[in-house]
Structure formats: structure tokens, C-alpha cells
Backbone as JSON Lines, residues from 0, in Angstrom:
{"i":0,"aa":"X","n":[111.61,62.54,117.44],"ca":[110.26,62.41,116.94],"c":[109.3,63.01,117.96]}
{"i":1,"aa":"X","n":[108.38,63.78,117.44],"ca":[107.39,64.39,118.31],"c":[106.29,63.39,118.63]}
{"i":2,"aa":"X","n":[105.66,63.57,119.76],"ca":[104.61,62.65,120.15],"c":[103.24,63.2,119.79]}
{"i":3,"aa":"X","n":[103.2,64.33,119.07],"ca":[101.92,64.91,118.7],"c":[101.28,64.12,117.57]}
{"i":4,"aa":"X","n":[99.99,64.22,117.5],"ca":[99.23,63.55,116.45],"c":[99.05,64.52,115.3]}
{"i":5,"aa":"X","n":[98.97,63.99,114.11],"ca":[98.75,64.79,112.92],"c":[97.26,64.74,112.61]}
{"i":6,"aa":"X","n":[96.58,65.89,112.68],"ca":[95.14,65.93,112.47],"c":[94.83,66.04,110.99]}
{"i":7,"aa":"X","n":[93.86,65.24,110.56],"ca":[93.44,65.24,109.16],"c":[92.28,66.21,109.01]}
{"i":8,"aa":"X","n":[92.52,67.36,108.39],"ca":[91.47,68.36,108.23],"c":[90.62,68.12,107.0]}
{"i":9,"aa":"X","n":[91.14,67.41,105.99],"ca":[90.42,67.22,104.75],"c":[89.15,66.39,104.93]}
{"i":10,"aa":"X","n":[89.15,65.51,105.92],"ca":[88.04,64.57,106.1],"c":[87.02,65.06,107.13]}
{"i":11,"aa":"X","n":[86.75,66.33,107.13],"ca":[85.82,66.89,108.1],"c":[84.39,66.64,107.62]}
{"i":12,"aa":"X","n":[83.8,65.53,108.05],"ca":[82.46,65.17,107.63],"c":[81.45,65.3,108.76]}
{"i":13,"aa":"X","n":[81.84,65.92,109.85],"ca":[80.92,66.13,110.95],"c":[80.81,64.96,111.91]}
{"i":14,"aa":"X","n":[81.48,63.85,111.64],"ca":[81.39,62.67,112.51],"c":[82.46,62.66,113.58]}
{"i":15,"aa":"X","n":[83.43,63.5,113.46],"ca":[84.55,63.53,114.41],"c":[85.82,63.79,113.65]}
{"i":16,"aa":"X","n":[86.95,63.73,114.35],"ca":[88.21,64.01,113.69],"c":[89.05,62.75,113.56]}
{"i":17,"aa":"X","n":[89.96,62.79,112.6],"ca":[90.87,61.68,112.37],"c":[92.28,62.2,112.65]}
{"i":18,"aa":"X","n":[93.01,61.48,113.49],"ca":[94.39,61.84,113.8],"c":[95.3,60.66,113.48]}
{"i":19,"aa":"X","n":[96.49,60.99,112.99],"ca":[97.47,59.95,112.65],"c":[98.73,60.19,113.47]}
{"i":20,"aa":"X","n":[99.19,59.15,114.16],"ca":[100.41,59.25,114.96],"c":[101.63,59.18,114.04]}
{"i":21,"aa":"X","n":[102.72,59.88,114.41],"ca":[103.94,59.8,113.6],"c":[104.46,58.39,113.43]}
{"i":22,"aa":"X","n":[104.22,57.52,114.42],"ca":[104.66,56.13,114.32],"c":[104.0,55.41,113.15]}
{"i":23,"aa":"X","n":[102.78,55.79,112.82],"ca":[102.07,55.2,111.68],"c":[102.78,55.57,110.38]}
{"i":24,"aa":"X","n":[103.2,56.82,110.28],"ca":[103.92,57.27,109.09],"c":[105.26,56.55,109.0]}
{"i":25,"aa":"X","n":[105.92,56.33,110.13],"ca":[107.18,55.58,110.15],"c":[106.99,54.17,109.61]}
{"i":26,"aa":"X","n":[105.94,53.5,110.04],"ca":[105.69,52.13,109.6],"c":[105.38,52.09,108.11]}
{"i":27,"aa":"X","n":[104.54,53.01,107.64],"ca":[104.21,53.06,106.21],"c":[105.47,53.28,105.39]}
{"i":28,"aa":"X","n":[106.32,54.23,105.82],"ca":[107.55,54.52,105.08],"c":[108.5,53.33,105.11]}
{"i":29,"aa":"X","n":[108.6,52.66,106.25],"ca":[109.49,51.5,106.37],"c":[109.07,50.35,105.47]}
{"i":30,"aa":"X","n":[107.77,50.09,105.42],"ca":[107.27,49.01,104.56],"c":[107.47,49.38,103.1]}
{"i":31,"aa":"X","n":[107.16,50.64,102.73],"ca":[107.31,51.09,101.35],"c":[108.76,51.0,100.9]}
{"i":32,"aa":"X","n":[109.7,51.34,101.77],"ca":[111.12,51.27,101.43],"c":[111.56,49.82,101.27]}
{"i":33,"aa":"X","n":[111.07,48.94,102.13],"ca":[111.44,47.54,102.07],"c":[110.94,46.83,100.82]}
{"i":34,"aa":"X","n":[109.94,47.39,100.16],"ca":[109.39,46.8,98.94],"c":[110.29,47.03,97.72]}
{"i":35,"aa":"X","n":[111.23,47.97,97.83],"ca":[112.06,48.33,96.69],"c":[113.23,47.36,96.56]}
{"i":36,"aa":"X","n":[113.4,46.81,95.36],"ca":[114.51,45.89,95.1],"c":[115.81,46.68,95.16]}
{"i":37,"aa":"X","n":[116.76,46.18,95.91],"ca":[118.04,46.86,96.07],"c":[118.27,47.35,97.49]}
{"i":38,"aa":"X","n":[117.19,47.47,98.26],"ca":[117.32,47.84,99.67],"c":[117.48,46.55,100.47]}
{"i":39,"aa":"X","n":[118.62,46.42,101.15],"ca":[118.88,45.21,101.93],"c":[118.05,45.23,103.21]}
{"i":40,"aa":"X","n":[118.18,46.31,103.97],"ca":[117.41,46.48,105.2],"c":[117.59,47.89,105.71]}
{"i":41,"aa":"X","n":[116.78,48.24,106.7],"ca":[116.89,49.54,107.33],"c":[117.77,49.43,108.56]}
{"i":42,"aa":"X","n":[118.38,50.53,108.93],"ca":[119.23,50.53,110.12],"c":[118.34,50.52,111.36]}
{"i":43,"aa":"X","n":[118.73,49.71,112.31],"ca":[118.01,49.66,113.56],"c":[118.98,49.58,114.72]}
{"i":44,"aa":"X","n":[118.5,49.94,115.86],"ca":[119.34,49.88,117.05],"c":[119.36,48.49,117.65]}
{"i":45,"aa":"X","n":[120.04,48.35,118.77],"ca":[120.15,47.06,119.46],"c":[118.78,46.53,119.85]}
{"i":46,"aa":"X","n":[117.94,47.42,120.36],"ca":[116.62,46.99,120.84],"c":[115.77,46.44,119.71]}
{"i":47,"aa":"X","n":[115.8,47.08,118.53],"ca":[114.98,46.58,117.42],"c":[115.51,45.24,116.93]}
{"i":48,"aa":"X","n":[116.82,45.01,117.01],"ca":[117.39,43.72,116.62],"c":[116.94,42.61,117.54]}
{"i":49,"aa":"X","n":[116.88,42.89,118.83],"ca":[116.42,41.91,119.81],"c":[114.95,41.59,119.58]}
{"i":50,"aa":"X","n":[114.15,42.62,119.32],"ca":[112.72,42.42,119.09],"c":[112.5,41.55,117.86]}
{"i":51,"aa":"X","n":[113.29,41.78,116.77],"ca":[113.12,40.97,115.57],"c":[113.54,39.53,115.81]}
{"i":52,"aa":"X","n":[114.55,39.31,116.64],"ca":[114.96,37.94,116.93],"c":[113.88,37.2,117.72]}
{"i":53,"aa":"X","n":[113.05,37.93,118.43],"ca":[111.96,37.32,119.18],"c":[110.73,37.08,118.31]}
{"i":54,"aa":"X","n":[110.84,37.43,117.03],"ca":[109.75,37.1,116.11],"c":[108.86,38.25,115.73]}
{"i":55,"aa":"X","n":[109.1,39.45,116.25],"ca":[108.27,40.59,115.9],"c":[109.04,41.51,114.97]}
{"i":56,"aa":"X","n":[108.46,41.84,113.84],"ca":[109.12,42.7,112.86],"c":[108.85,44.15,113.22]}
{"i":57,"aa":"X","n":[109.91,44.95,113.24],"ca":[109.78,46.38,113.55],"c":[109.85,47.15,112.24]}
{"i":58,"aa":"X","n":[108.69,47.45,111.65],"ca":[108.63,48.09,110.34],"c":[109.06,49.55,110.37]}
{"i":59,"aa":"X","n":[109.07,50.17,111.53],"ca":[109.43,51.58,111.6],"c":[110.9,51.84,111.86]}
{"i":60,"aa":"X","n":[111.7,50.78,112.01],"ca":[113.1,50.99,112.34],"c":[113.82,51.64,111.16]}
{"i":61,"aa":"X","n":[114.76,52.5,111.47],"ca":[115.51,53.17,110.43],"c":[114.77,54.32,109.79]}
{"i":62,"aa":"X","n":[113.61,54.67,110.34],"ca":[112.81,55.77,109.79],"c":[112.58,56.8,110.89]}
{"i":63,"aa":"X","n":[112.81,58.05,110.54],"ca":[112.55,59.14,111.48],"c":[111.58,60.1,110.8]}
{"i":64,"aa":"X","n":[110.5,60.44,111.48],"ca":[109.5,61.36,110.95],"c":[109.51,62.62,111.79]}
{"i":65,"aa":"X","n":[109.58,63.76,111.12],"ca":[109.57,65.05,111.8],"c":[108.35,65.82,111.32]}
{"i":66,"aa":"X","n":[107.43,66.09,112.24],"ca":[106.25,66.88,111.92],"c":[106.47,68.29,112.45]}
{"i":67,"aa":"X","n":[106.76,69.2,111.55],"ca":[107.01,70.57,111.96],"c":[106.02,71.48,111.24]}
{"i":68,"aa":"X","n":[106.15,72.77,111.48],"ca":[105.3,73.74,110.82],"c":[105.49,73.75,109.32]}
{"i":69,"aa":"X","n":[106.66,73.29,108.86],"ca":[106.95,73.27,107.43],"c":[106.35,72.05,106.74]}
{"i":70,"aa":"X","n":[105.89,71.06,107.47],"ca":[105.29,69.88,106.88],"c":[105.9,68.6,107.4]}
{"i":71,"aa":"X","n":[105.77,67.54,106.62],"ca":[106.24,66.22,107.01],"c":[107.6,65.97,106.38]}
{"i":72,"aa":"X","n":[108.56,65.63,107.23],"ca":[109.9,65.29,106.76],"c":[110.2,63.86,107.19]}
{"i":73,"aa":"X","n":[110.55,63.02,106.21],"ca":[110.87,61.62,106.47],"c":[112.35,61.41,106.2]}
{"i":74,"aa":"X","n":[113.07,60.87,107.17],"ca":[114.47,60.49,107.0],"c":[114.55,58.98,107.12]}
{"i":75,"aa":"X","n":[115.1,58.34,106.08],"ca":[115.2,56.89,106.05],"c":[116.68,56.51,106.04]}
{"i":76,"aa":"X","n":[117.08,55.64,106.97],"ca":[118.47,55.18,107.08],"c":[118.49,53.71,106.64]}
{"i":77,"aa":"X","n":[119.13,53.44,105.5],"ca":[119.06,52.09,104.96],"c":[120.42,51.57,104.5]}
{"i":78,"aa":"X","n":[120.46,50.26,104.32],"ca":[121.62,49.56,103.79],"c":[121.22,49.03,102.42]}
{"i":79,"aa":"X","n":[122.05,49.33,101.42],"ca":[121.77,48.9,100.05],"c":[122.5,47.6,99.75]}
{"i":80,"aa":"X","n":[121.99,46.85,98.79],"ca":[122.66,45.64,98.33],"c":[123.83,46.03,97.44]}
{"i":81,"aa":"X","n":[124.89,45.24,97.49],"ca":[126.07,45.49,96.68],"c":[125.73,45.34,95.2]}
{"i":82,"aa":"X","n":[126.21,46.29,94.38],"ca":[126.04,46.21,92.94],"c":[124.87,46.98,92.37]}
{"i":83,"aa":"X","n":[124.01,47.53,93.2],"ca":[122.87,48.29,92.69],"c":[123.29,49.73,92.42]}
{"i":84,"aa":"X","n":[122.53,50.41,91.59],"ca":[122.74,51.84,91.36],"c":[122.08,52.59,92.52]}
{"i":85,"aa":"X","n":[122.89,53.12,93.41],"ca":[122.37,53.77,94.61],"c":[121.45,54.95,94.26]}
{"i":86,"aa":"X","n":[121.83,55.84,93.31],"ca":[120.9,56.93,92.98],"c":[119.54,56.45,92.45]}
{"i":87,"aa":"X","n":[119.55,55.4,91.63],"ca":[118.3,54.87,91.08],"c":[117.42,54.26,92.16]}
{"i":88,"aa":"X","n":[118.05,53.45,93.02],"ca":[117.29,52.8,94.1],"c":[116.77,53.85,95.08]}
{"i":89,"aa":"X","n":[117.6,54.84,95.41],"ca":[117.16,55.9,96.33],"c":[115.97,56.66,95.76]}
{"i":90,"aa":"X","n":[116.01,56.97,94.46],"ca":[114.89,57.66,93.81],"c":[113.62,56.82,93.86]}
{"i":91,"aa":"X","n":[113.77,55.52,93.63],"ca":[112.61,54.61,93.68],"c":[112.04,54.53,95.09]}
{"i":92,"aa":"X","n":[112.93,54.53,96.1],"ca":[112.47,54.5,97.49],"c":[111.7,55.78,97.8]}
{"i":93,"aa":"X","n":[112.23,56.93,97.39],"ca":[111.54,58.21,97.62],"c":[110.15,58.19,96.98]}
{"i":94,"aa":"X","n":[110.09,57.75,95.72],"ca":[108.81,57.71,95.02],"c":[107.83,56.76,95.69]}
{"i":95,"aa":"X","n":[108.32,55.59,96.12],"ca":[107.45,54.6,96.75],"c":[106.9,55.1,98.09]}
{"i":96,"aa":"X","n":[107.74,55.78,98.86],"ca":[107.29,56.32,100.15],"c":[106.25,57.41,99.93]}
{"i":97,"aa":"X","n":[106.53,58.33,99.01],"ca":[105.56,59.41,98.73],"c":[104.22,58.85,98.29]}
{"i":98,"aa":"X","n":[104.25,57.86,97.4],"ca":[103.02,57.27,96.88],"c":[102.25,56.54,97.98]}
{"i":99,"aa":"X","n":[102.97,55.78,98.81],"ca":[102.31,55.04,99.89],"c":[101.66,55.98,100.89]}
{"i":100,"aa":"X","n":[102.36,57.05,101.26],"ca":[101.78,58.02,102.2],"c":[100.56,58.69,101.61]}
{"i":101,"aa":"X","n":[100.65,59.05,100.34],"ca":[99.52,59.72,99.7],"c":[98.32,58.78,99.6]}
{"i":102,"aa":"X","n":[98.54,57.54,99.2],"ca":[97.44,56.58,99.05],"c":[96.8,56.19,100.38]}
{"i":103,"aa":"X","n":[97.62,56.03,101.42],"ca":[97.09,55.52,102.68],"c":[96.59,56.6,103.63]}
{"i":104,"aa":"X","n":[97.19,57.8,103.54],"ca":[96.83,58.84,104.52],"c":[96.39,60.15,103.87]}
{"i":105,"aa":"X","n":[96.5,60.27,102.56],"ca":[96.21,61.51,101.83],"c":[97.14,62.65,102.27]}
{"i":106,"aa":"X","n":[98.31,62.29,102.8],"ca":[99.29,63.29,103.22],"c":[100.42,63.38,102.21]}
{"i":107,"aa":"X","n":[100.9,64.6,101.99],"ca":[102.04,64.83,101.11],"c":[103.29,64.97,101.97]}
{"i":108,"aa":"X","n":[104.32,64.21,101.66],"ca":[105.59,64.36,102.36],"c":[106.36,65.5,101.69]}
{"i":109,"aa":"X","n":[106.77,66.49,102.47],"ca":[107.52,67.61,101.92],"c":[108.95,67.21,101.59]}
{"i":110,"aa":"X","n":[109.53,66.35,102.42],"ca":[110.89,65.86,102.19],"c":[110.93,64.37,102.49]}
{"i":111,"aa":"X","n":[111.59,63.63,101.6],"ca":[111.91,62.23,101.86],"c":[113.41,62.09,101.62]}
{"i":112,"aa":"X","n":[114.17,62.06,102.7],"ca":[115.63,62.01,102.63],"c":[116.11,60.59,102.85]}
{"i":113,"aa":"X","n":[116.94,60.11,101.92],"ca":[117.48,58.76,102.01],"c":[118.93,58.85,102.45]}
{"i":114,"aa":"X","n":[119.26,58.18,103.55],"ca":[120.62,58.14,104.07],"c":[121.14,56.71,103.92]}
{"i":115,"aa":"X","n":[122.08,56.51,103.0],"ca":[122.66,55.18,102.81],"c":[123.77,55.02,103.84]}
{"i":116,"aa":"X","n":[123.59,54.1,104.77],"ca":[124.53,53.94,105.87],"c":[125.4,52.69,105.74]}
{"i":117,"aa":"X","n":[125.19,51.93,104.65],"ca":[126.02,50.75,104.47],"c":[125.67,50.01,103.19]}
{"i":118,"aa":"X","n":[126.52,49.04,102.89],"ca":[126.34,48.16,101.74],"c":[126.37,46.73,102.24]}
{"i":119,"aa":"X","n":[125.41,45.93,101.8],"ca":[125.38,44.51,102.18],"c":[125.91,43.7,101.0]}
{"i":120,"aa":"X","n":[126.93,42.9,101.27],"ca":[127.51,42.04,100.25],"c":[126.74,40.74,100.18]}
{"i":121,"aa":"X","n":[126.82,40.09,99.01],"ca":[126.11,38.83,98.8],"c":[126.59,37.76,99.77]}
{"i":122,"aa":"X","n":[127.91,37.7,99.97],"ca":[128.44,36.69,100.87],"c":[129.67,37.24,101.57]}
{"i":123,"aa":"X","n":[130.09,36.56,102.59],"ca":[131.29,36.96,103.32],"c":[132.51,36.83,102.42]}
{"i":124,"aa":"X","n":[132.52,35.83,101.53],"ca":[133.65,35.61,100.64],"c":[133.85,36.82,99.73]}
{"i":125,"aa":"X","n":[132.77,37.35,99.16],"ca":[132.87,38.52,98.29],"c":[133.4,39.71,99.07]}
{"i":126,"aa":"X","n":[132.95,39.89,100.28],"ca":[133.42,40.99,101.11],"c":[134.91,40.86,101.39]}
{"i":127,"aa":"X","n":[135.37,39.64,101.66],"ca":[136.8,39.43,101.93],"c":[137.63,39.68,100.68]}
{"i":128,"aa":"X","n":[137.12,39.3,99.5],"ca":[137.84,39.56,98.25],"c":[138.0,41.06,98.01]}
{"i":129,"aa":"X","n":[136.99,41.83,98.29],"ca":[137.05,43.27,98.07],"c":[138.03,43.9,99.06]}
{"i":130,"aa":"X","n":[138.02,43.45,100.31],"ca":[138.96,43.98,101.3],"c":[140.41,43.67,100.91]}
{"i":131,"aa":"X","n":[140.65,42.5,100.31],"ca":[141.99,42.13,99.9],"c":[142.47,43.0,98.74]}
{"i":132,"aa":"X","n":[141.55,43.4,97.85],"ca":[141.91,44.24,96.72],"c":[142.34,45.62,97.16]}
{"i":133,"aa":"X","n":[141.82,46.07,98.29],"ca":[142.13,47.43,98.77],"c":[143.43,47.42,99.45]}
């Protein structure tokens, strides 16, 4: 992730400039993805897990934002709930992220890539039953 700020040129009203940090886009995308039914959680590292156990929610975990000359690219790494239609949920996540970014920042995401990195089972018993069937 780049540490550069994204300058908002559309809002040039003579009062100054508005800049948005990539971390803000990460948080918006993370919250928008979490609102979709079927997404269990986003992937996070050890540090984000420790922070959440201490009571602080890390809304940007599992989200990578790339601001390049080609535009805004969002990569979301998530775990889906068992039994959902992954293509349908992924499409809904993409739509929700695009809409949230557009509504909150007036920015268009050029790419919203969903990476499904796991499946969360309802219970440990169900997971054990599936492993036994294999």
C-alpha cells in the first residue's frame, strides 16, 4: 500500500484541497464487505487479531488498496460462510464496496477483486462430519 494521499480534484471550491488516505478507502471497503450476508469475516494477520481481542475493531483488515496511475484497485481477502453461493455473495460484496466508495468519497473503484481464502462452518461438529466424508 502506498502512503500517498488521493487528492480530490472535483471539489475545487477555492477553500483548499481535500485529500483521502488509502487507509480510509480500506476502512470503507472493509465495513461495506462486512455488511453483506454470507461474509463470515475478513482475513487478518496476527497483529490485527490481538488488537481485536483488546477491544478495538480493525475495519481495514483483509483489504488492500492500490492507488496507481490506472486508478483505484481494491483487493479484499475474506472468509465466506458455509452453504452460501460464493459467486452471488462476491458480486454483492463488489457492488456494496463500489457503492460505498462512490457515496462517501465520490471515487470510482476501477477494480474490486474478491479473494475467498476460506470457508467458516456453522460448528466444529459440521466441520468434523465433512472431514470424515472425505
